[in-house]
Amino acid sequence: MAFDAVFKRETCMRFVDETHNTYILKRIARMRVHSVLTDVVLVVEGREFPAHRNVLAANSDYFMAMFSGHMATTSDKVSVKEITATAMEILLDFIYRGDILITEENVEDVFCGSCLLLLEFVTQSCCKFIQDRLALSNCWGIRALSDKFNCNDLMNRATTFIEENFVEAANCEEFLMLPASDLGDLLIDDEIVIAREQDLYELLLKWVEHNREVRVNYFPSLLEKIRLPQVNPEYFEEIISTDDLVIENPEVQEIISKARQYIYSPTKLDESVTETEPFKWQIPRRCLRTVSVLLTVAGPTCAIYEAESDAWHNISRLSTRHCAGLESMGKFVYVVGGSKEWKRMNTCERYDPDLNAWNIMAPMNVPRSNIGLVALNGLLYAVGGYDGKSPIRTVECYDPKIDEWRFVASMNNQRDGACVVTEGHCIYVISGYDGNNYLSSVEMYDPGTDVWSSGAVAPIIERREDAMAAVVDNKIYVIGGYHGNTFMPTCEALDLDDNEWNFKASLSAPRYQAGVAVLNRKIFVCGGWTGNGLATSSVECYDVTTNTWSMVRSLPTPAAARTAFCNFPRKMIEKLIPEEPQKSGSNLAQQMKHSLSKQGQPS
């Protein structure tokens, strides 16, 4: 009767074996190793690999097409071309086990094999592995490989790397092997980064001379892709116009004559003209229109550091404020909130580098200092902060198109002095102080849903307030700060792929409320307060590749600065540079010039 009663209460129940899938995979993998019930043998480079048709077809569309449909093969042995035996062994292990170990030694073979067998997970994993290891020594090969297999993401990443390091990449042997069509695409590319337009002419000569007899025929069409009117006139007349390749070719002479007319034309076309031929000849490449500078704000004082002059230059001052938020977005730099004489501010000012002027914009709804200010998808977000009485959890969003602030969803916690960064389509808020406790939690905001989530991202190892944060290569770096009376030099990084924090090399000394900015995978931490209560002018640079910090040029004066990299018009830089700029003696110029080879140097 009791048994019947159970069935009256519950008509059915579902039971799930959580180990079933793993058990089946292991069992089938052992069956392949011992050739149990295998029904096909793959032959690669003379090696035989027993396997199961159903397992192969279930994992790979390549094998699905091979073993099914009207074109299906019924042979017990199948020869597979265009893949190495080593790659086949590794990929079969993945098909049967679901995991793969990619190394620098096997990645190329595995990548090519996964593209052939249409194993998308492995292909994407190889792409990520390769992207993380892009270097001058392999960038051309990776670009060619990704082009061959139509891997657009990897192709774009490799192309961007080459564009940003073009002169150095062109010194590699693979550059001399480029087909003329590929070289032409690069010479016309507006995104390549060079110091001077004539650098491209010298690289073109180098490419031609590698096989002059054949390549001299391509010289006219390739030369025309160089923006000759942007070349230094003296260089144009003394070097280019007198070159044998120019003098001996009537077609090239015509190109030179046309360029000369542009160079000495009394009326120049405006840079805003549409970038189509013939106007494109008249417009400098993107890297030569602006210069990337390090901008700092400390109180009312604003200054920029420009690597070519290796000096700091004062720019227009803004209204006095401390502990404000600073962020660059588009061509503008925004300073928001802060405090003056212990009174919190809601004002917003925007710097226009074209005019060297600050303009008053719409104020926030809530006065706040110590805020996190970030830009995402063309909007500014002011996150948390301190209102003079307690930490706050509200968040405001600024739309520059309508000059208006509006509230969005509030954080789950009040946070003062939290680290706020963006990555992908989300905002991350890390640690900070809620008025009673230093927080370890990380909150993530999705503007698409207007929802904050907690718990999905791993908590930080060391709780801290007024630390600095930056994002490089899908990792969030949190640096310095303090916890109570403990001032911290430590740095830890959250790998967003693994959702795991790990300690990195520490600063040379503790600091908090410093400025932080990223340029080409290097993190610059500028000024701030030290553990002894004094402001510092020192600037440290972190290299994510070597996990090392180095001291670079100091700020003009000790300050708890706010910092950002932004693009300045070259013409404005020239106006700001005095005849004898004041220098302060370190190697920030070398660090930035290494990075700013991507931004260009004056002619």
Coordinates of C-alpha atoms in Angstrom, one line a residue:
M1 CA 0.0 0.0 0.0
A2 CA 2.8 2.4 0.9
F3 CA 4.4 1.8 -2.6
D4 CA 1.1 2.6 -4.3
A5 CA 0.8 5.7 -2.2
V6 CA 4.1 7.0 -3.5
F7 CA 2.9 6.6 -7.1
K8 CA -0.2 8.5 -6.4
R9 CA 1.8 11.5 -5.2
E10 CA 4.5 11.5 -7.9
T11 CA 3.6 10.2 -11.4
C12 CA 7.2 10.5 -12.6
M13 CA 10.7 11.6 -11.6
R14 CA 13.8 12.5 -13.7
F15 CA 17.2 11.3 -12.5
V16 CA 20.4 12.7 -14.1
D17 CA 23.9 11.1 -13.9
E18 CA 26.2 14.1 -13.7
T19 CA 29.2 11.8 -14.6
H20 CA 27.6 10.2 -17.6
N21 CA 29.0 12.4 -20.4
T22 CA 32.5 12.3 -18.9
Y23 CA 32.3 8.6 -18.5
I24 CA 31.2 8.0 -22.1
L25 CA 33.9 10.2 -23.5
K26 CA 36.6 8.4 -21.5
R27 CA 35.2 5.0 -22.5
I28 CA 35.0 5.9 -26.2
A29 CA 38.5 7.3 -26.1
R30 CA 39.8 4.0 -24.7
M31 CA 37.9 2.1 -27.4
R32 CA 39.7 4.1 -30.1
V33 CA 43.1 3.5 -28.5
H34 CA 42.5 -0.2 -28.4
S35 CA 40.7 -0.3 -31.8
V36 CA 37.5 -1.6 -30.3
L37 CA 34.6 -1.4 -32.7
T38 CA 36.4 1.1 -34.9
D39 CA 35.1 1.1 -38.4
V40 CA 37.5 3.4 -40.3
V41 CA 41.2 4.0 -40.5
L42 CA 42.5 7.5 -41.3
V43 CA 45.8 7.4 -43.1
V44 CA 47.9 10.5 -42.8
E45 CA 51.6 10.7 -43.9
G46 CA 51.7 6.9 -43.8
R47 CA 50.5 6.7 -40.3
E48 CA 47.2 4.9 -39.5
F49 CA 44.6 6.1 -37.0
P50 CA 41.7 3.8 -36.2
A51 CA 38.5 5.7 -35.4
H52 CA 34.7 5.6 -35.3
R53 CA 32.8 7.2 -38.2
N54 CA 29.9 8.3 -35.9
V55 CA 32.2 10.0 -33.4
L56 CA 34.1 11.8 -36.2
A57 CA 31.0 12.9 -38.0
A58 CA 29.3 14.1 -34.8
N59 CA 32.3 16.4 -34.1
S60 CA 33.3 17.5 -37.5
D61 CA 31.3 18.7 -40.5
Y62 CA 34.3 17.7 -42.7
F63 CA 33.9 14.1 -41.6
M64 CA 30.1 14.3 -41.7
A65 CA 30.4 15.2 -45.4
M66 CA 32.9 12.4 -45.9
F67 CA 30.8 9.7 -44.3
S68 CA 27.3 10.7 -45.2
G69 CA 25.3 11.7 -48.3
H70 CA 25.5 10.5 -51.9
M71 CA 29.3 11.3 -52.0
A72 CA 30.0 9.2 -48.9
T73 CA 33.0 7.0 -48.9
T74 CA 32.6 3.4 -47.8
S75 CA 36.2 2.5 -47.8
D76 CA 37.7 1.1 -44.5
K77 CA 40.8 3.2 -45.1
V78 CA 40.6 6.9 -45.9
S79 CA 43.6 9.0 -46.9
V80 CA 43.5 12.6 -45.5
K81 CA 45.7 15.1 -47.2
E82 CA 46.8 18.7 -46.2
I83 CA 47.3 17.8 -42.6
T84 CA 50.3 16.4 -40.7
A85 CA 50.2 13.2 -38.8
T86 CA 51.1 15.1 -35.6
A87 CA 48.1 17.4 -36.0
M88 CA 45.8 14.5 -36.8
E89 CA 46.8 12.7 -33.6
I90 CA 46.2 15.9 -31.5
L91 CA 42.9 16.6 -33.1
L92 CA 41.6 13.1 -32.7
D93 CA 42.5 13.3 -29.1
F94 CA 40.4 16.5 -28.9
I95 CA 37.5 14.9 -30.7
Y96 CA 37.4 12.0 -28.3
R97 CA 38.3 13.9 -25.1
G98 CA 37.2 17.5 -25.5
D99 CA 40.4 19.1 -24.4
I100 CA 43.6 20.1 -26.3
L101 CA 47.1 21.3 -25.3
I102 CA 48.4 23.9 -27.7
T103 CA 52.1 24.7 -27.7
E104 CA 54.4 27.0 -29.7
E105 CA 55.7 23.9 -31.4
N106 CA 52.4 22.4 -32.6
V107 CA 50.1 25.5 -33.0
E108 CA 50.7 26.0 -36.7
D109 CA 50.0 22.3 -37.6
V110 CA 47.0 22.2 -35.3
F111 CA 45.6 25.4 -36.6
C112 CA 45.9 24.3 -40.2
G113 CA 44.4 20.9 -39.4
S114 CA 41.5 22.4 -37.5
C115 CA 40.7 24.6 -40.4
L116 CA 40.6 21.6 -42.7
L117 CA 38.5 19.5 -40.4
L118 CA 36.2 22.4 -39.5
L119 CA 36.8 22.2 -35.8
E120 CA 35.8 25.7 -34.8
F121 CA 36.6 25.5 -31.1
V122 CA 40.2 24.4 -31.9
T123 CA 40.6 27.0 -34.6
Q124 CA 39.4 29.8 -32.2
S125 CA 41.7 28.5 -29.5
C126 CA 44.7 28.5 -31.8
C127 CA 43.8 32.0 -32.9
K128 CA 43.8 33.2 -29.3
F129 CA 47.1 31.5 -28.6
I130 CA 48.6 33.0 -31.7
Q131 CA 47.2 36.5 -31.1
D132 CA 48.8 36.5 -27.6
R133 CA 52.2 35.8 -29.2
L134 CA 52.1 38.2 -32.1
A135 CA 55.6 39.6 -32.6
L136 CA 57.8 41.2 -35.2
S137 CA 59.3 37.8 -35.9
N138 CA 56.1 36.1 -36.9
C139 CA 53.5 38.8 -37.9
W140 CA 53.9 38.4 -41.6
G141 CA 53.7 34.6 -41.4
I142 CA 50.6 34.8 -39.2
R143 CA 48.9 37.3 -41.6
A144 CA 49.6 35.0 -44.6
L145 CA 48.4 31.9 -42.7
S146 CA 45.1 33.6 -41.5
D147 CA 44.5 34.9 -45.1
K148 CA 45.0 31.4 -46.5
F149 CA 42.3 29.9 -44.2
N150 CA 40.0 33.0 -44.1
C151 CA 40.3 33.5 -40.4
N152 CA 39.2 37.1 -40.4
D153 CA 39.7 37.9 -36.7
L154 CA 43.3 36.7 -36.7
M155 CA 43.9 38.4 -40.1
N156 CA 42.6 41.7 -38.7
R157 CA 44.7 41.3 -35.5
A158 CA 47.9 40.5 -37.5
T159 CA 47.2 43.4 -39.9
T160 CA 46.7 45.8 -37.1
F161 CA 49.9 44.7 -35.5
I162 CA 51.8 45.3 -38.7
E163 CA 50.1 48.7 -39.2
E164 CA 51.1 49.8 -35.8
N165 CA 54.7 48.5 -36.1
F166 CA 55.1 49.0 -39.8
V167 CA 58.7 50.3 -40.0
E168 CA 60.0 47.6 -37.7
A169 CA 58.0 44.9 -39.4
A170 CA 59.3 46.0 -42.8
N171 CA 62.8 45.3 -41.6
C172 CA 61.9 41.6 -41.4
E173 CA 63.0 39.3 -44.2
E174 CA 59.3 38.3 -44.9
F175 CA 58.6 41.9 -46.0
L176 CA 60.8 41.4 -49.0
M177 CA 58.8 38.4 -50.0
L178 CA 55.5 40.2 -50.2
P179 CA 53.6 40.1 -53.5
A180 CA 53.2 43.5 -55.1
S181 CA 49.4 43.5 -54.5
D182 CA 49.9 43.0 -50.7
L183 CA 52.5 45.7 -50.6
G184 CA 50.2 48.0 -52.5
D185 CA 47.4 47.4 -50.0
L186 CA 49.7 48.4 -47.2
L187 CA 51.1 51.5 -48.9
I188 CA 47.6 52.9 -49.4
D189 CA 46.4 52.0 -45.9
D190 CA 45.5 55.1 -43.9
E191 CA 46.1 53.2 -40.6
I192 CA 49.8 52.3 -41.0
V193 CA 51.9 54.1 -38.5
I194 CA 55.1 55.8 -39.7
A195 CA 57.2 58.7 -38.5
R196 CA 57.4 60.4 -41.9
E197 CA 55.8 59.7 -45.3
Q198 CA 59.2 59.3 -46.9
D199 CA 59.8 56.2 -44.7
L200 CA 57.4 54.4 -47.1
Y201 CA 59.4 55.5 -50.1
E202 CA 62.6 54.1 -48.6
L203 CA 60.8 50.8 -47.8
L204 CA 59.5 50.6 -51.4
L205 CA 63.0 51.1 -52.7
K206 CA 64.2 48.3 -50.4
W207 CA 61.5 46.0 -51.7
V208 CA 62.2 46.8 -55.4
E209 CA 66.0 46.3 -55.0
H210 CA 65.4 42.8 -53.6
N211 CA 64.5 41.7 -57.2
R212 CA 65.0 44.8 -59.3
E213 CA 64.7 43.2 -62.7
V214 CA 61.2 42.0 -62.1
R215 CA 59.9 44.5 -59.5
V216 CA 60.9 47.7 -61.4
N217 CA 57.7 47.1 -63.4
Y218 CA 55.6 47.5 -60.3
F219 CA 57.4 50.7 -59.2
P220 CA 55.1 53.3 -60.9
S221 CA 51.8 51.9 -59.5
L222 CA 53.3 51.4 -56.0
L223 CA 54.9 54.8 -55.9
E224 CA 51.5 56.4 -56.7
K225 CA 50.1 54.9 -53.5
I226 CA 52.6 56.9 -51.4
R227 CA 51.3 60.3 -50.5
L228 CA 54.1 62.2 -52.1
P229 CA 52.7 65.7 -51.4
Q230 CA 53.1 64.9 -47.7
V231 CA 56.9 64.2 -48.1
N232 CA 59.3 66.8 -46.8
P233 CA 59.9 69.1 -49.9
E234 CA 63.6 69.0 -49.5
Y235 CA 63.6 65.2 -49.3
F236 CA 61.3 65.1 -52.3
E237 CA 63.6 67.3 -54.5
E238 CA 67.0 66.0 -53.4
I239 CA 66.3 62.3 -52.9
I240 CA 63.1 61.1 -54.7
S241 CA 63.4 63.3 -57.8
T242 CA 67.0 62.4 -58.4
D243 CA 66.6 58.6 -58.0
D244 CA 67.5 56.4 -61.0
L245 CA 64.2 54.7 -60.8
V246 CA 62.5 58.0 -61.2
I247 CA 64.7 59.6 -63.8
E248 CA 64.7 56.5 -66.2
N249 CA 60.9 56.0 -66.3
P250 CA 58.6 58.5 -68.1
E251 CA 55.5 57.1 -66.3
V252 CA 57.2 57.8 -62.9
Q253 CA 58.3 61.3 -64.1
E254 CA 54.6 62.1 -64.7
I255 CA 53.7 61.0 -61.2
I256 CA 56.5 63.2 -59.8
S257 CA 55.4 66.2 -61.8
K258 CA 51.8 65.8 -60.5
A259 CA 53.1 65.5 -56.9
R260 CA 55.3 68.6 -57.3
Q261 CA 52.2 70.6 -58.3
Y262 CA 50.5 69.5 -55.1
I263 CA 53.5 70.3 -52.9
Y264 CA 53.9 73.9 -54.2
S265 CA 50.2 74.6 -54.8
P266 CA 49.3 77.9 -53.2
T267 CA 45.9 76.4 -52.1
K268 CA 45.9 73.2 -50.1
L269 CA 42.9 71.0 -49.7
D270 CA 41.3 70.9 -46.2
E271 CA 41.8 67.6 -44.3
S272 CA 38.1 67.3 -43.9
V273 CA 37.7 66.7 -47.6
T274 CA 36.4 63.2 -48.4
E275 CA 39.3 60.7 -48.4
T276 CA 38.9 59.5 -52.0
E277 CA 41.4 60.0 -54.9
P278 CA 42.7 62.4 -55.8
F279 CA 42.1 64.1 -52.5
K280 CA 43.7 61.4 -50.5
W281 CA 47.1 62.4 -51.7
Q282 CA 46.6 65.7 -50.0
I283 CA 45.6 64.3 -46.6
P284 CA 48.2 63.1 -44.1
R285 CA 47.8 59.5 -42.9
R286 CA 46.0 59.3 -39.6
C287 CA 49.1 58.8 -37.5
L288 CA 50.6 62.1 -39.0
R289 CA 47.5 64.2 -38.2
T290 CA 47.8 64.0 -34.5
V291 CA 50.3 63.2 -31.7
S292 CA 49.4 61.0 -28.8
V293 CA 50.3 62.9 -25.6
L294 CA 50.1 62.2 -21.9
L295 CA 47.6 64.7 -20.3
T296 CA 47.5 65.3 -16.6
V297 CA 45.2 67.4 -14.4
A298 CA 46.2 68.4 -10.9
G299 CA 43.9 71.0 -9.4
P300 CA 43.5 73.8 -11.9
T301 CA 46.8 73.0 -13.6
C302 CA 46.8 71.0 -16.8
A303 CA 49.9 69.8 -18.8
I304 CA 50.8 67.5 -21.6
Y305 CA 53.9 65.4 -22.1
E306 CA 55.0 65.1 -25.7
A307 CA 57.8 62.7 -26.5
E308 CA 59.4 64.4 -29.4
S309 CA 60.3 67.5 -27.4
D310 CA 60.8 65.3 -24.3
A311 CA 59.1 67.9 -22.1
W312 CA 55.9 68.9 -20.3
H313 CA 53.9 71.8 -21.7
N314 CA 51.2 73.7 -19.8
I315 CA 47.8 73.9 -21.5
S316 CA 44.7 76.0 -20.6
R317 CA 43.7 75.8 -17.0
L318 CA 40.4 74.6 -15.7
S319 CA 38.5 75.5 -12.6
T320 CA 40.1 74.3 -9.4
R321 CA 39.0 70.8 -8.2
H322 CA 40.5 67.8 -6.6
C323 CA 39.7 64.1 -6.7
A324 CA 37.8 64.5 -10.0
G325 CA 37.1 62.0 -12.7
L326 CA 39.0 62.3 -15.9
E327 CA 38.5 60.5 -19.2
S328 CA 39.2 61.0 -22.9
M329 CA 36.4 60.2 -25.4
G330 CA 36.7 61.0 -29.1
K331 CA 38.9 64.0 -29.5
F332 CA 37.8 65.5 -26.2
V333 CA 39.0 65.2 -22.6
Y334 CA 36.3 65.4 -19.8
V335 CA 36.9 66.3 -16.1
V336 CA 33.9 65.6 -13.9
G337 CA 33.0 66.2 -10.3
G338 CA 35.6 66.4 -7.6
S339 CA 35.8 68.7 -4.6
K340 CA 36.9 72.3 -3.8
E341 CA 37.4 73.5 -0.2
W342 CA 35.8 70.3 1.0
K343 CA 32.6 70.9 -1.0
R344 CA 31.7 68.3 -3.6
M345 CA 31.1 69.4 -7.2
N346 CA 28.8 68.2 -9.9
T347 CA 30.3 70.3 -12.7
C348 CA 31.7 68.9 -16.0
E349 CA 34.3 70.5 -18.2
R350 CA 35.4 69.4 -21.6
Y351 CA 38.8 70.2 -23.2
D352 CA 39.0 70.8 -26.9
P353 CA 42.6 70.2 -28.1
D354 CA 41.9 72.0 -31.4
L355 CA 41.2 75.2 -29.5
N356 CA 43.3 74.6 -26.4
A357 CA 40.2 75.6 -24.4
W358 CA 38.0 74.1 -21.6
N359 CA 34.2 74.4 -22.0
I360 CA 31.5 74.1 -19.4
M361 CA 29.1 71.2 -20.1
A362 CA 25.9 70.1 -18.4
P363 CA 26.4 69.2 -14.6
M364 CA 25.8 65.8 -13.1
N365 CA 22.6 65.3 -11.0
V366 CA 24.7 64.5 -7.8
P367 CA 27.8 66.3 -6.6
R368 CA 30.5 63.7 -6.0
S369 CA 34.3 63.2 -5.7
N370 CA 36.5 60.2 -5.9
I371 CA 34.4 58.9 -8.8
G372 CA 35.2 56.4 -11.4
L373 CA 34.7 58.0 -14.9
V374 CA 34.8 55.8 -17.9
A375 CA 33.8 56.0 -21.6
L376 CA 31.8 53.2 -23.3
N377 CA 30.1 53.2 -26.7
G378 CA 30.2 57.0 -27.0
L379 CA 28.8 57.7 -23.5
L380 CA 30.4 58.7 -20.2
Y381 CA 29.6 56.9 -17.0
A382 CA 30.2 58.5 -13.5
V383 CA 30.3 55.6 -11.1
G384 CA 29.9 55.8 -7.3
G385 CA 32.2 58.2 -5.3
Y386 CA 31.7 60.3 -2.2
D387 CA 29.1 63.0 -1.6
G388 CA 30.7 64.6 1.4
K389 CA 28.8 62.4 3.9
S390 CA 29.1 58.8 2.7
P391 CA 30.0 56.7 -0.2
I392 CA 27.3 56.5 -2.9
R393 CA 26.1 53.8 -5.2
T394 CA 24.3 55.9 -7.9
V395 CA 25.6 55.9 -11.5
E396 CA 25.1 58.7 -14.1
C397 CA 25.4 58.5 -17.8
Y398 CA 26.4 61.5 -20.0
D399 CA 25.4 61.7 -23.7
P400 CA 27.6 64.3 -25.5
K401 CA 25.2 64.5 -28.4
I402 CA 22.5 66.1 -26.2
D403 CA 24.8 67.4 -23.4
E404 CA 22.7 65.7 -20.7
W405 CA 23.3 63.5 -17.7
R406 CA 20.8 60.8 -16.7
F407 CA 20.7 58.2 -13.9
V408 CA 21.1 54.5 -14.9
A409 CA 20.9 51.5 -12.6
S410 CA 22.7 51.9 -9.3
M411 CA 25.4 49.5 -8.1
N412 CA 24.6 46.9 -5.5
N413 CA 27.1 48.4 -3.1
Q414 CA 28.1 51.9 -2.1
R415 CA 31.7 52.5 -3.3
D416 CA 34.1 55.3 -2.6
G417 CA 37.5 55.2 -4.4
A418 CA 36.7 52.0 -6.4
C419 CA 38.5 51.0 -9.5
V420 CA 36.3 51.4 -12.6
V421 CA 37.3 50.2 -16.1
T422 CA 35.6 49.0 -19.3
E423 CA 36.3 45.9 -21.3
G424 CA 34.2 44.6 -24.1
H425 CA 30.7 45.9 -23.7
C426 CA 30.7 46.0 -19.9
I427 CA 31.9 48.2 -17.0
Y428 CA 33.7 46.6 -14.1
V429 CA 33.9 48.2 -10.6
I430 CA 36.5 46.7 -8.3
S431 CA 37.0 47.0 -4.5
G432 CA 36.6 50.4 -2.9
Y433 CA 35.2 51.4 0.5
D434 CA 31.5 51.3 1.5
G435 CA 31.7 53.5 4.6
N436 CA 32.3 50.5 6.9
N437 CA 34.4 48.0 5.1
Y438 CA 36.9 47.7 2.3
L439 CA 35.3 45.6 -0.4
S440 CA 36.8 42.6 -2.3
S441 CA 33.8 42.2 -4.6
V442 CA 33.6 43.1 -8.3
E443 CA 30.4 44.3 -9.9
M444 CA 29.8 44.2 -13.7
Y445 CA 27.4 46.5 -15.5
D446 CA 25.8 45.7 -18.9
P447 CA 24.5 49.0 -20.5
G448 CA 22.4 46.9 -22.9
T449 CA 20.3 45.5 -20.0
D450 CA 20.9 48.3 -17.5
V451 CA 21.7 45.6 -14.9
W452 CA 24.6 45.3 -12.4
S453 CA 25.6 41.8 -11.5
S454 CA 27.7 40.6 -8.5
G455 CA 29.3 37.3 -7.9
A456 CA 30.0 36.3 -11.5
V457 CA 33.5 37.9 -11.4
A458 CA 36.1 36.6 -8.9
P459 CA 36.8 38.9 -5.9
I460 CA 40.1 40.7 -5.7
I461 CA 42.8 39.2 -3.5
E462 CA 43.7 42.4 -1.6
R463 CA 40.9 44.9 -0.7
R464 CA 41.9 48.4 -1.4
E465 CA 40.7 52.0 -1.9
D466 CA 42.0 54.7 -4.2
A467 CA 43.9 52.2 -6.3
M468 CA 44.6 52.6 -10.0
A469 CA 43.3 50.3 -12.6
A470 CA 43.9 49.6 -16.3
V471 CA 43.0 47.0 -19.0
V472 CA 45.5 45.4 -21.3
D473 CA 45.0 42.2 -23.3
N474 CA 41.7 41.3 -21.6
K475 CA 43.2 41.5 -18.2
I476 CA 42.3 44.1 -15.5
Y477 CA 45.3 45.4 -13.6
V478 CA 44.7 46.9 -10.1
I479 CA 47.7 48.8 -8.7
G480 CA 48.5 50.4 -5.4
G481 CA 45.9 52.0 -3.1
Y482 CA 45.5 51.6 0.6
H483 CA 43.6 49.5 3.2
G484 CA 43.2 51.4 6.5
N485 CA 46.7 52.5 7.5
T486 CA 48.4 50.0 5.1
F487 CA 49.6 51.7 1.9
M488 CA 50.1 49.2 -0.9
P489 CA 52.6 48.9 -3.8
T490 CA 51.2 45.6 -4.9
C491 CA 49.6 44.9 -8.3
E492 CA 47.2 42.1 -9.2
A493 CA 45.6 41.2 -12.5
L494 CA 42.3 39.6 -13.3
D495 CA 42.3 37.4 -16.4
L496 CA 38.8 37.8 -17.7
D497 CA 39.1 34.5 -19.7
D498 CA 40.0 32.5 -16.6
N499 CA 38.2 34.6 -14.1
E500 CA 41.2 34.4 -11.8
W501 CA 43.3 37.0 -10.0
N502 CA 47.1 36.7 -9.9
F503 CA 49.8 39.0 -8.3
K504 CA 52.1 40.8 -10.7
A505 CA 55.3 42.8 -10.1
S506 CA 54.8 45.5 -7.5
L507 CA 55.5 49.2 -7.8
S508 CA 58.8 50.5 -6.5
A509 CA 56.9 52.1 -3.6
P510 CA 53.3 52.4 -2.3
R511 CA 51.1 55.1 -3.9
Y512 CA 47.4 55.9 -4.2
Q513 CA 45.2 58.5 -6.0
A514 CA 47.7 58.5 -8.9
G515 CA 46.9 59.0 -12.5
V516 CA 46.9 55.9 -14.8
A517 CA 46.9 55.6 -18.5
V518 CA 47.6 52.9 -21.1
L519 CA 49.5 53.4 -24.4
N520 CA 50.2 50.4 -26.6
R521 CA 50.1 47.7 -23.9
K522 CA 52.2 49.8 -21.4
I523 CA 50.6 51.1 -18.2
F524 CA 51.8 54.5 -16.9
V525 CA 51.2 55.4 -13.2
C526 CA 51.7 59.1 -12.6
G527 CA 52.2 61.0 -9.4
G528 CA 49.8 60.3 -6.5
W529 CA 50.2 60.2 -2.7
T530 CA 52.9 58.0 -1.1
G531 CA 52.7 56.1 2.2
N532 CA 54.4 59.0 4.1
G533 CA 51.6 61.4 3.2
L534 CA 53.5 63.3 0.6
A535 CA 52.6 63.8 -3.1
T536 CA 55.1 62.4 -5.6
S537 CA 56.1 63.5 -9.1
S538 CA 57.5 60.1 -10.1
V539 CA 56.1 58.1 -13.0
E540 CA 56.4 54.3 -13.3
C541 CA 55.8 52.3 -16.5
Y542 CA 54.7 48.7 -16.4
D543 CA 55.5 46.3 -19.3
V544 CA 52.9 43.5 -19.4
T545 CA 55.2 41.4 -21.6
T546 CA 58.1 41.4 -19.2
N547 CA 56.1 41.9 -16.0
T548 CA 58.5 44.7 -14.9
W549 CA 58.2 48.3 -13.8
S550 CA 60.6 51.1 -14.7
M551 CA 60.9 54.7 -13.7
V552 CA 60.4 57.2 -16.5
R553 CA 60.2 61.0 -16.7
S554 CA 58.6 62.7 -13.7
L555 CA 55.7 65.0 -13.6
P556 CA 56.6 68.8 -13.6
T557 CA 55.6 68.9 -9.9
P558 CA 54.5 66.4 -7.2
A559 CA 50.7 65.9 -7.5
A560 CA 47.8 63.6 -7.1
A561 CA 47.1 63.9 -10.8
R562 CA 44.5 62.5 -13.0
T563 CA 45.9 61.2 -16.3
A564 CA 44.9 60.1 -19.8
F565 CA 46.4 59.6 -23.2
C566 CA 44.8 61.7 -25.9
N567 CA 45.5 62.8 -29.5
F568 CA 46.6 66.4 -30.0
P569 CA 46.7 68.1 -33.4
R570 CA 50.3 68.5 -34.5
K571 CA 49.7 72.2 -35.3
M572 CA 48.7 72.8 -31.6
I573 CA 51.7 70.9 -30.4
E574 CA 54.0 73.2 -32.4
K575 CA 52.3 76.3 -30.9
L576 CA 52.8 74.9 -27.3
I577 CA 56.4 74.0 -27.6
P578 CA 58.6 77.0 -26.3
E579 CA 62.0 77.7 -27.7
E580 CA 63.7 76.2 -24.6
P581 CA 61.2 73.7 -23.1
Q582 CA 61.7 72.8 -19.4
K583 CA 62.8 69.2 -19.0
S584 CA 62.9 67.1 -15.9
G585 CA 65.3 64.3 -16.9
S586 CA 64.3 60.6 -17.2
N587 CA 63.4 58.1 -19.9
L588 CA 59.7 58.7 -20.4
A589 CA 60.5 59.9 -23.9
Q590 CA 62.2 56.6 -24.8
Q591 CA 59.2 54.6 -23.5
M592 CA 56.7 56.7 -25.3
K593 CA 58.7 57.0 -28.5
H594 CA 58.8 53.2 -28.6
S595 CA 55.0 53.3 -28.3
L596 CA 54.6 56.5 -30.3
S597 CA 56.4 55.0 -33.3
K598 CA 52.7 54.0 -33.8
Q599 CA 51.7 57.7 -33.7
G600 CA 54.3 59.2 -35.9
Q601 CA 56.9 62.0 -35.6
P602 CA 57.1 65.4 -37.2
S603 CA 58.6 65.7 -40.7

